[in-house]
Coordinates of C-alpha atoms and ligand atoms in Angstrom, one line a residue:
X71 CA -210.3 -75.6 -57.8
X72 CA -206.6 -76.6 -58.4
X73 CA -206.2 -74.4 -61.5
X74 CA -208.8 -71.5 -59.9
X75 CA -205.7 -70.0 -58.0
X76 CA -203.1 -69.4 -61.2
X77 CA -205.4 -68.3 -63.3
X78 CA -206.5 -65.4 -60.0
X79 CA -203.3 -64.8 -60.2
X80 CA -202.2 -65.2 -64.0
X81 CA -205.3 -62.2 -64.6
X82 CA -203.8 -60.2 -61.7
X83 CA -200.6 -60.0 -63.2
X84 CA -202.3 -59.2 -66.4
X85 CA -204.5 -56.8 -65.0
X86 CA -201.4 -54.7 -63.5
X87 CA -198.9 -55.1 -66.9
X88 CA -202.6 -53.5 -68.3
X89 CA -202.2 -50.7 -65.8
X90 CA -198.3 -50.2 -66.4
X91 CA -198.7 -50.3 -69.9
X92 CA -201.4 -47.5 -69.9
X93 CA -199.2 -44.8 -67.5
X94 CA -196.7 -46.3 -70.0
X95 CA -198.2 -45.0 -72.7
X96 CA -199.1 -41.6 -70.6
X97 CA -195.3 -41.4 -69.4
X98 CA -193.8 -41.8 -73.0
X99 CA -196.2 -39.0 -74.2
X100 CA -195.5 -36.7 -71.7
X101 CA -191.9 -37.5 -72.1
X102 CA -191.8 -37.3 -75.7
X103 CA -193.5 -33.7 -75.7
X104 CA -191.4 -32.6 -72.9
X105 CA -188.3 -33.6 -75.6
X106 CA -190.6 -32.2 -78.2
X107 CA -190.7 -28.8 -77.0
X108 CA -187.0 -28.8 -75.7
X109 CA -185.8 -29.7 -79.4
X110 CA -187.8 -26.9 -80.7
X111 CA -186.7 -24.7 -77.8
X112 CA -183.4 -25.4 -78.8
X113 CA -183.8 -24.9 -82.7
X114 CA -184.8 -21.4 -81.8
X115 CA -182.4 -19.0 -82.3
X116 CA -180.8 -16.8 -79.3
X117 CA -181.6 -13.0 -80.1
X118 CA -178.5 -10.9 -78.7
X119 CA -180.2 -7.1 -78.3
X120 CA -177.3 -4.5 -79.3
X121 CA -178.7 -0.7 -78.9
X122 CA -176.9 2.0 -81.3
X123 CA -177.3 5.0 -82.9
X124 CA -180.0 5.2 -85.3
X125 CA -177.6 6.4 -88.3
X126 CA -175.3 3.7 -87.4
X127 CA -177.8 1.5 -87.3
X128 CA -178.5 1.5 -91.0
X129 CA -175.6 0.5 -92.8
X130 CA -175.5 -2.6 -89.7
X131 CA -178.8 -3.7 -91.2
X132 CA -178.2 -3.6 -94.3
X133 CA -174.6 -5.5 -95.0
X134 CA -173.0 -7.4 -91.9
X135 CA -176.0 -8.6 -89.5
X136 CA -177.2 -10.1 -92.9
X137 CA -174.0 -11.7 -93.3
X138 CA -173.3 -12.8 -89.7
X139 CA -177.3 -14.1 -89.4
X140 CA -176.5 -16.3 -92.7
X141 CA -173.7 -18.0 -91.4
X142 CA -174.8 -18.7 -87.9
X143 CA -178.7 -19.2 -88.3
X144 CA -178.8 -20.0 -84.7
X145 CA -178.2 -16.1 -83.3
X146 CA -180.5 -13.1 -83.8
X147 CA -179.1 -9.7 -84.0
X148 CA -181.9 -7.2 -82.5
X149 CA -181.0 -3.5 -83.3
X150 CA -182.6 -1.1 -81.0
X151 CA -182.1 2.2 -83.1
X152 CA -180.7 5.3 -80.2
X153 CA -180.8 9.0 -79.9
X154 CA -177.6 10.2 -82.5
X155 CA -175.9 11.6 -79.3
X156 CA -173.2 9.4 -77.8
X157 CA -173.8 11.0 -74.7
X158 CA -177.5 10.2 -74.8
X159 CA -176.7 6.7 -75.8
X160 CA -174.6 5.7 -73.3
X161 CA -177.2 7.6 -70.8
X162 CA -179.8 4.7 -72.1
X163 CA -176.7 2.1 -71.5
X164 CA -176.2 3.1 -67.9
X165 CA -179.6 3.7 -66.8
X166 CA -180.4 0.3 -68.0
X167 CA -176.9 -1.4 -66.1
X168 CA -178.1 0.3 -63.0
X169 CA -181.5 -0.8 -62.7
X170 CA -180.2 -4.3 -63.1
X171 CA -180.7 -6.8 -66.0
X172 CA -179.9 -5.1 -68.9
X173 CA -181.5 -6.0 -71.8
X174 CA -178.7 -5.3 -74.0
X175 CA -176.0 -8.5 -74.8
X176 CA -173.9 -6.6 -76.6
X177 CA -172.2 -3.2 -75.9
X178 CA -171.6 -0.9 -78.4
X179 CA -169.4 1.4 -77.0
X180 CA -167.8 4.8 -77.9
X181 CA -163.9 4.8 -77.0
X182 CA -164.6 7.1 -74.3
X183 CA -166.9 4.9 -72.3
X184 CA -164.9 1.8 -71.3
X185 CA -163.0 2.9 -68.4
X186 CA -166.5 4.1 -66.7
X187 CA -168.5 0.7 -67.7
X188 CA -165.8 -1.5 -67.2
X189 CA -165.5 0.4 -63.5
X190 CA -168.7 -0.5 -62.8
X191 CA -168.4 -4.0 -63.2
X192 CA -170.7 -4.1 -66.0
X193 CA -168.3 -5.9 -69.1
X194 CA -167.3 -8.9 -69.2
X195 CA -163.0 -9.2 -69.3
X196 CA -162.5 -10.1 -73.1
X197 CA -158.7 -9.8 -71.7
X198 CA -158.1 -13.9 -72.3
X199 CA -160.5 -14.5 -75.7
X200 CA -157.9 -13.0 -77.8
X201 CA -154.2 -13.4 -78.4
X202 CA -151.7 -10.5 -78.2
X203 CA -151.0 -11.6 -82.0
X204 CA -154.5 -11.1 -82.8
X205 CA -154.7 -7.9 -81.0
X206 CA -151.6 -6.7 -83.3
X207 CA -153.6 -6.1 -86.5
X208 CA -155.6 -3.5 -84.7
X209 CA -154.5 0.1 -84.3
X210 CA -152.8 0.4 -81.1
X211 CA -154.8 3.3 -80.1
X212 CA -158.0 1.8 -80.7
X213 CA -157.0 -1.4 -78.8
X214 CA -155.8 1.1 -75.8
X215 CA -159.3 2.7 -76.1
X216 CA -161.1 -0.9 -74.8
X217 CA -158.4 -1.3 -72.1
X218 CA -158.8 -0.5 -68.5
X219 CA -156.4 -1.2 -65.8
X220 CA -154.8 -3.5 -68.1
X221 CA -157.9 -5.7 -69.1
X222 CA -159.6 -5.5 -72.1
X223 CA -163.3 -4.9 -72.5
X224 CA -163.6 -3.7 -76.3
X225 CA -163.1 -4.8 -79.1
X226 CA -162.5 -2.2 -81.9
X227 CA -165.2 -2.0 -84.8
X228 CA -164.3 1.1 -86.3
X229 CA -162.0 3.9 -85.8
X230 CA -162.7 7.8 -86.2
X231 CA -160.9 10.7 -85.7
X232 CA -161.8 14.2 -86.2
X233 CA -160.4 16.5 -89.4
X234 CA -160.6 19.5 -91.6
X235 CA -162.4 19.5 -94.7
X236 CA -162.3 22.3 -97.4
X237 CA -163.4 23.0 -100.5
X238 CA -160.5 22.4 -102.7
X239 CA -162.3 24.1 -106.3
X240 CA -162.8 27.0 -103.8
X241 CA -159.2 27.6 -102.6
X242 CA -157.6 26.7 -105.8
X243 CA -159.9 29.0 -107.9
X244 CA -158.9 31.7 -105.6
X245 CA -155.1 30.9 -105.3
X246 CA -154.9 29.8 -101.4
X247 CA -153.4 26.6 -100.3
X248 CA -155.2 24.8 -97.8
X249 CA -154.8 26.1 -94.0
X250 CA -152.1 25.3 -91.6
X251 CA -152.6 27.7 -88.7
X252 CA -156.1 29.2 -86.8
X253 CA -155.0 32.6 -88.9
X254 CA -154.7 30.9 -91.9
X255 CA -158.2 29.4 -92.0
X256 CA -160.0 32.9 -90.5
X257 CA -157.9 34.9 -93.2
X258 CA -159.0 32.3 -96.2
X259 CA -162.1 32.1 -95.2
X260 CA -162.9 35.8 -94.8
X261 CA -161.5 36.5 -98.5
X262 CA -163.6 33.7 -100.0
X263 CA -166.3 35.3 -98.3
X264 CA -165.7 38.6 -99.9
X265 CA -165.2 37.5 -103.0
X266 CA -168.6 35.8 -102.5
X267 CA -167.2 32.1 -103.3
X268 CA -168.6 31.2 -100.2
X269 CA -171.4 32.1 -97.7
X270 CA -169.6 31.0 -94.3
X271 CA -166.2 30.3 -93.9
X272 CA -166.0 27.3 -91.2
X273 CA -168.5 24.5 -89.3
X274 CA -167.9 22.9 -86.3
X275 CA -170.0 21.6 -83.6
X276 CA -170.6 24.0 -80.5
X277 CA -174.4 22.4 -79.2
X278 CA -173.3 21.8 -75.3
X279 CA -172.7 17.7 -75.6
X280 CA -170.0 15.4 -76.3
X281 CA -169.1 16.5 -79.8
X282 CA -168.3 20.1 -78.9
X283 CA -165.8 18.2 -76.1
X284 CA -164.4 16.0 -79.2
X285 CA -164.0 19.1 -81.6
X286 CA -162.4 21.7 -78.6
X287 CA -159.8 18.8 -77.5
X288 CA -158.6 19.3 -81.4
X289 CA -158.2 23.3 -80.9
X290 CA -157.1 22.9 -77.2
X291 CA -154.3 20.5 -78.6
X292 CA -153.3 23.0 -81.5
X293 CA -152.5 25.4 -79.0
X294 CA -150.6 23.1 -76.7
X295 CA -153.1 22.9 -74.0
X296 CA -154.7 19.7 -72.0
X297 CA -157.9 19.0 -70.4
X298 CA -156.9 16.2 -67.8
X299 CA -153.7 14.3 -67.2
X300 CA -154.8 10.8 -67.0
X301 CA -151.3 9.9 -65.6
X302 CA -150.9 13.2 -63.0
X303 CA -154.5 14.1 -62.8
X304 CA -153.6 17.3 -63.7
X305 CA -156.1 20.1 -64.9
X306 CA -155.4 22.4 -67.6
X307 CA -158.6 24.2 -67.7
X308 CA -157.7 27.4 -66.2
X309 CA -154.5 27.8 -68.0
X310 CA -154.2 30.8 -70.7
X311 CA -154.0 28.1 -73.8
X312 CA -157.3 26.7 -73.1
X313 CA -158.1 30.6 -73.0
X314 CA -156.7 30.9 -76.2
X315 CA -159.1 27.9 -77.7
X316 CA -161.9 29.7 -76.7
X317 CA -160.9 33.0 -78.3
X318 CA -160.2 31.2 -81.6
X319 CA -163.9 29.6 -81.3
X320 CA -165.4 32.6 -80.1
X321 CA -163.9 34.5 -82.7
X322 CA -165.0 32.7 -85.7
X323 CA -168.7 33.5 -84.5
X324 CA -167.8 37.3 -83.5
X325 CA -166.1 37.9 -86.7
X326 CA -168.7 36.4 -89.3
X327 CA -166.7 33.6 -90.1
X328 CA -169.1 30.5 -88.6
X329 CA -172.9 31.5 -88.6
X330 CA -174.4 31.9 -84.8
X331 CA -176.3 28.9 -85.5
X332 CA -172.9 27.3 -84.3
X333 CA -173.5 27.2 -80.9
X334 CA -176.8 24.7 -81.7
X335 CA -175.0 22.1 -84.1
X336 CA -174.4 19.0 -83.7
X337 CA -172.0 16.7 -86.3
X338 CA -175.2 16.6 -88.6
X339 CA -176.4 19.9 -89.2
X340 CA -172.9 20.7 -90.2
X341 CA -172.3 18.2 -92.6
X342 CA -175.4 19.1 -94.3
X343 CA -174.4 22.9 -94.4
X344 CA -171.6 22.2 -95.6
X345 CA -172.8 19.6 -98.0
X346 CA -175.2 22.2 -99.0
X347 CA -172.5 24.3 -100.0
X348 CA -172.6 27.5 -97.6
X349 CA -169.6 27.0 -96.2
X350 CA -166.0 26.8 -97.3
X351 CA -164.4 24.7 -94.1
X352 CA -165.9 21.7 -91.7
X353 CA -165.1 19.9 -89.3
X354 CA -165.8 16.6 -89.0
X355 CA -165.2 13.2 -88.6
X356 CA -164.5 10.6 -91.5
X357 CA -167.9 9.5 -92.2
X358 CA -168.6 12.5 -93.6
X359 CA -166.6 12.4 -96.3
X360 CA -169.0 9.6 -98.6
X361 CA -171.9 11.8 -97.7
X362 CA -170.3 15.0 -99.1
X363 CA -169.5 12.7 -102.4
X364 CA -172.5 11.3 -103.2
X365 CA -174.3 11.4 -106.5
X366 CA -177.0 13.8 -105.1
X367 CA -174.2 16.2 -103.1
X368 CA -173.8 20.0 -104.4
X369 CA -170.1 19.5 -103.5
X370 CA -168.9 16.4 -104.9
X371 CA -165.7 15.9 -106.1
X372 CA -164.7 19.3 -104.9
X373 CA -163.8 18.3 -101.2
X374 CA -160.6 17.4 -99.5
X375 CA -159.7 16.7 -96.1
X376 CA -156.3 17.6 -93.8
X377 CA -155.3 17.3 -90.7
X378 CA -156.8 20.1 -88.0
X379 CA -155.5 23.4 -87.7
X380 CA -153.1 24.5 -85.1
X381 CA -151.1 27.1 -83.7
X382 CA -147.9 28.1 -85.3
X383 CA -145.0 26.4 -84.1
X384 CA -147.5 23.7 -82.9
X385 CA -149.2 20.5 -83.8
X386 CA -152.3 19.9 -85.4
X387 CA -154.6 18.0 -82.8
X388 CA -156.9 15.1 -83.9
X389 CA -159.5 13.4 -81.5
X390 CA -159.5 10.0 -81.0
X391 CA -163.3 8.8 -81.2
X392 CA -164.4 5.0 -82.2
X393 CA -166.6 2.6 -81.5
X394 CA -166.1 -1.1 -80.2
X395 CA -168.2 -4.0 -78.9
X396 CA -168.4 -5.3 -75.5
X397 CA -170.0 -8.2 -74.1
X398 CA -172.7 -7.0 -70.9
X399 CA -171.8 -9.1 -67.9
X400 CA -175.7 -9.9 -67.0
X401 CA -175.8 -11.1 -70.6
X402 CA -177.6 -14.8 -70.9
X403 CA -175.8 -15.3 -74.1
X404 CA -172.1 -14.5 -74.0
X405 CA -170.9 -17.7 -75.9
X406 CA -173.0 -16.3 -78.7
X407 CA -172.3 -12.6 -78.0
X408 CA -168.0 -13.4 -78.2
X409 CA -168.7 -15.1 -81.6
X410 CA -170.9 -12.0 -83.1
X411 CA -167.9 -9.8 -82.0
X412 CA -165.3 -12.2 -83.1
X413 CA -167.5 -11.9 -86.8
X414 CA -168.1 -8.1 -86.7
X415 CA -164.2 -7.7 -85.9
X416 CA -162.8 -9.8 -88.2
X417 CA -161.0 -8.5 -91.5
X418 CA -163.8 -9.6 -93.8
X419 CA -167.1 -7.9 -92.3
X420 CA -164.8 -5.0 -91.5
X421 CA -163.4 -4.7 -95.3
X422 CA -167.5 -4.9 -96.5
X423 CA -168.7 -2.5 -93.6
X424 CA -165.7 -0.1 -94.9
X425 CA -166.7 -0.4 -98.5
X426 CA -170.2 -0.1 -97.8
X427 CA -170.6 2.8 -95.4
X428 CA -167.0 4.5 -95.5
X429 CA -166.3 4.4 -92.0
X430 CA -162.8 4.2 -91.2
X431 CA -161.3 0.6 -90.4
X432 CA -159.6 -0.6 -87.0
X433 CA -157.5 -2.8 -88.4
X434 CA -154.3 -1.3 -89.7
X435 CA -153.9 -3.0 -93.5
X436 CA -157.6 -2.2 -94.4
X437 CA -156.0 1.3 -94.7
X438 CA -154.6 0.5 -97.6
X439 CA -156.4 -2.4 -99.0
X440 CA -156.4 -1.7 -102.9
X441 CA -160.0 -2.1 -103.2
X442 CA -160.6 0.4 -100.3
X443 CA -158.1 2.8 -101.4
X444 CA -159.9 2.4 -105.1
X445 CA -163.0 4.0 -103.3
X446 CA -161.5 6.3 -100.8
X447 CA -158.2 7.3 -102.1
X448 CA -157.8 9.2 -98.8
X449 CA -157.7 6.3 -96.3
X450 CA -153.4 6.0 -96.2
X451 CA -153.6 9.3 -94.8
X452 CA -156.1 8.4 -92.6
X453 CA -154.4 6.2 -90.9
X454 CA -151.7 8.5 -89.9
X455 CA -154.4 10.9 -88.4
X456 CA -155.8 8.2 -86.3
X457 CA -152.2 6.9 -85.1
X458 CA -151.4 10.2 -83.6
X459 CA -154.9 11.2 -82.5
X460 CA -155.5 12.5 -78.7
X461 CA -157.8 10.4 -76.1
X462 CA -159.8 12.0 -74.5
X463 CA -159.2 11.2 -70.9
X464 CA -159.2 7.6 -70.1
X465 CA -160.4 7.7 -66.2
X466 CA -163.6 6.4 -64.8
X467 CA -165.0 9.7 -64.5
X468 CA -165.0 10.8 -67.7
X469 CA -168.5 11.1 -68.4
X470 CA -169.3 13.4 -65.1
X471 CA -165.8 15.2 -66.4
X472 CA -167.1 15.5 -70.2
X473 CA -170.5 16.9 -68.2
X474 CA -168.7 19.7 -66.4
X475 CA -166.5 20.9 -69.9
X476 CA -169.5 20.6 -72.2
X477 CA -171.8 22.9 -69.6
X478 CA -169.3 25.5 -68.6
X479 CA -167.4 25.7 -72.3
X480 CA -171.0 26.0 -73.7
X481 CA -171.7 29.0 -71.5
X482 CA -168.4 30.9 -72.6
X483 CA -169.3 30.5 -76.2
X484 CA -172.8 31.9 -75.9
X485 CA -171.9 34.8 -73.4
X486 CA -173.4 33.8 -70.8
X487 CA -170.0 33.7 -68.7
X488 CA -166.4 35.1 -69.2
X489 CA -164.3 32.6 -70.9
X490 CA -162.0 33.1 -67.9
X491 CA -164.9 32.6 -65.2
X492 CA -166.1 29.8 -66.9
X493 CA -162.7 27.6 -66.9
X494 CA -162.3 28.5 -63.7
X495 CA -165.6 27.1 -62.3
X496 CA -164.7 24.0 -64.9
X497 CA -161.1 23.5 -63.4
X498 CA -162.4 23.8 -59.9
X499 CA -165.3 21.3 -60.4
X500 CA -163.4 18.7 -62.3
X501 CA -160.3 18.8 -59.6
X502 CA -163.0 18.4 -57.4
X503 CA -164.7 15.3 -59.2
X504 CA -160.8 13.8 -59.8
X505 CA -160.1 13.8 -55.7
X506 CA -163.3 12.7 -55.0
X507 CA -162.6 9.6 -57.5
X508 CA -158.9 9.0 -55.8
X509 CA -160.3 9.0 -52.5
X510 CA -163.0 6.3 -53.5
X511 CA -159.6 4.0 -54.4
Ligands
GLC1584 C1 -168.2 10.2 -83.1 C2 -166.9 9.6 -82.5 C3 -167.1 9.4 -81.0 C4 -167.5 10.7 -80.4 C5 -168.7 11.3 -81.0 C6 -169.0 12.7 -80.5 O1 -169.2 9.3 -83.1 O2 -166.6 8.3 -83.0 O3 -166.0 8.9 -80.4 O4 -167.6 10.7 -79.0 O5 -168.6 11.4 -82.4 O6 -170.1 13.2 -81.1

């Protein structure tokens, strides 16, 4: 009986350290799966979605995502592939912003569209990630380009700026030096065109949509006109050189200089009729340029490019274009997204993105880095045409602004309105948009 009662209580203790031991077991498993499934949660790499357009999208793919995604196994790089509109594109951006979480991390933005997102609230401020010295190696207009009200929400990738290309075999077999003035080019082109050297005599983009804004801000600025004053909020719509513009442009088509088809084109179906050989003058932006010199091009070899026509006793005009990346402000990932840009920015994926796909740096001594300049013996001219290119307005409104110019210009160049009427409904509406926007402050 004496030694009954421990050993009661000796198997009652043993019974519970029995029935500890097994939700001991239980709790370590479920612990040790719960640990589990967080390590491989966080071995899994963070995909940052980045939407652009579909041609842009390929040289991307093929040389710096690699890159980046070998030296930082732990980020993703999804490329959604766009419409090859900027317009469109940035349509898909906002539509996305305004229903809420966007599903994009990282922005990449045409120069034009900063001010509007940025507005909006949608960016994150990059203003204190970088240092003014770091800023410096970029070219000031670029930088300017990501800035709104003196924060900075962009990051320049690449630079672009619109130009004249000619067919240098052409104008030298016939004795012409390249064009300075509107007169020039319509009077070259029109001989070469008699003496059957050349189909057409000039390309440019008149479809109603951003790049017909881009390439009439070039002939507005050769004859000394604006569109908006982003300082005054001026309007120079109605005002007789923005008259003059249209003439030139109008001309070109009435005098069988550009082919109708004009009106319809879009930066591609240029560069390909041109590349094709039909035509003796382009315009375009920079990235044509490898295109028209590849292997496979009718024209290779036998193109050079210059600075815009212009007025005489005026300036030649260049637009500004470009694209940066920005960081969305719903993004879950913006550690990750600041160290992509930091990557895609930097001199080195730059220098192989340039050499790769031609497009034209942001950073100011890739200009004239030997190797470049090896390849594309143009770029030191280049950069003077982007340091003195025109914004297009910088305001919040430019898209709605951009809207009103490509619908009413559009409708002057394919008769369905006077030049004059046209501008004036333009001017009216965009005054109209600008007051509207001041009164909102
Ligand atoms: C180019 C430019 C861009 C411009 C667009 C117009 O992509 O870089 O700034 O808005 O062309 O089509």
């Amino acid at each position: 009986m004496l030694y009954r009662q421990p050993l009661n209580q000796r198997q009652k203790i043993l019974k519970k350290l029995g029935l500890l031991g097994r939700f001991g077991v239980i709790f370590s498993i479920v612990l040790g799966s719960i640990l589990l499934a967080w390590i491989v949660m966080a071995q899994q790499p963070v995909t940052l979605n980045l939407l652009m357009t579909a041609p842009d999208a390929q040289p991307w793919k093929q040389g710096i995502i690699k890159d980046f995604e070998a030296q930082n196994p732990g980020i993703r790089i999804n490329i959604i592939e766009g419409p090859n509109a900027t317009n469109l594109l940035e349509d898909l951006y906002t539509s996305a912003f305004i229903l809420g979480e966007s599903p994009y991390d990282l922005i990449n933005m045409d120069v034009i569209w900063t001010p509007k997102f940025a507005a909006a609230g949608w960016l994150l401020d990059l203003t204190d990630k970088i240092s003014k010295e770091e800023l410096a190696a970029f070219s000031p207009k670029d930088v300017e380009g990501g800035r709104y009200e003196d924060r900075l929400y962009r990051i320049p990738v690449r630079s672009d700026a619109g130009m004249l290309y000619y067919r240098k075999d052409l104008l030298e077999e016939a004795g012409f030096q390249p064009p300075e003035t509107f007169e020039d080019l319509m009077k070259i082109s029109k001989a070469l065109q008699q003496q059957k050297k050349a189909n057409w005599g000039y390309v440019w983009q008149g479809r109603q949509y951003e790049g017909l804004v881009a390439m009439f801000v070039e002939v507005l600025e050769g004859f000394n006109g604006f569109w908006v004053n982003s300082d005054t909020l001026e309007v120079g719509l109605d005002r007789p050189e923005t008259l003059n513009a249209i003439a030139f442009l109008k001309d070109t088509v009435k005098e069988g200089v550009s082919p109708p088809g004009v009106t319809t084109y879009q930066e591609e179906e240029t560069r390909r009729f041109f590349q094709s050989g039909q035509a003796a003058f382009l315009r375009s932006w920079p990235y044509a340029y490898p295109l028209a010199n590849e292997p496979t091009s009718p024209i290779k070899g036998k193109v050079a490019i210059k600075p815009m026509v212009h007025a005489p006793g005026q300036s030649a005009g260049a637009c500004l274009g470009g694209w940066g990346l920005g960081i969305a402000k719903s993004s879950k990932h913006p550690e990750e997204a600041w160290k992509a840009i930091k990557y895609f920015t930097s001199r080195e994926a730059q220098r192989r993105f340039i050499l790769n796909a031609g497009y034209v740096p942001s950073r100011k001594e890739l200009f004239t880095d030997p190797e470049i300049v090896a390849k594309y013996g143009h770029y030191p001219q280049l950069l003077e045409v982007v340091d003195s290119a025109v914004l297009r307005p910088p305001i919040a409104q430019y898209a709605q602004a951009s809207d009103i110019l490509q619908r009413y210009l559009s409708a002057a160049l394919t008769n369905r309105m006077t030049p004059e009427q046209a501008m004036k409904s333009a001017a009216d509406e965009t005054r109209r948009l600008l007051k509207a926007g001041q009164a909102k402050i």
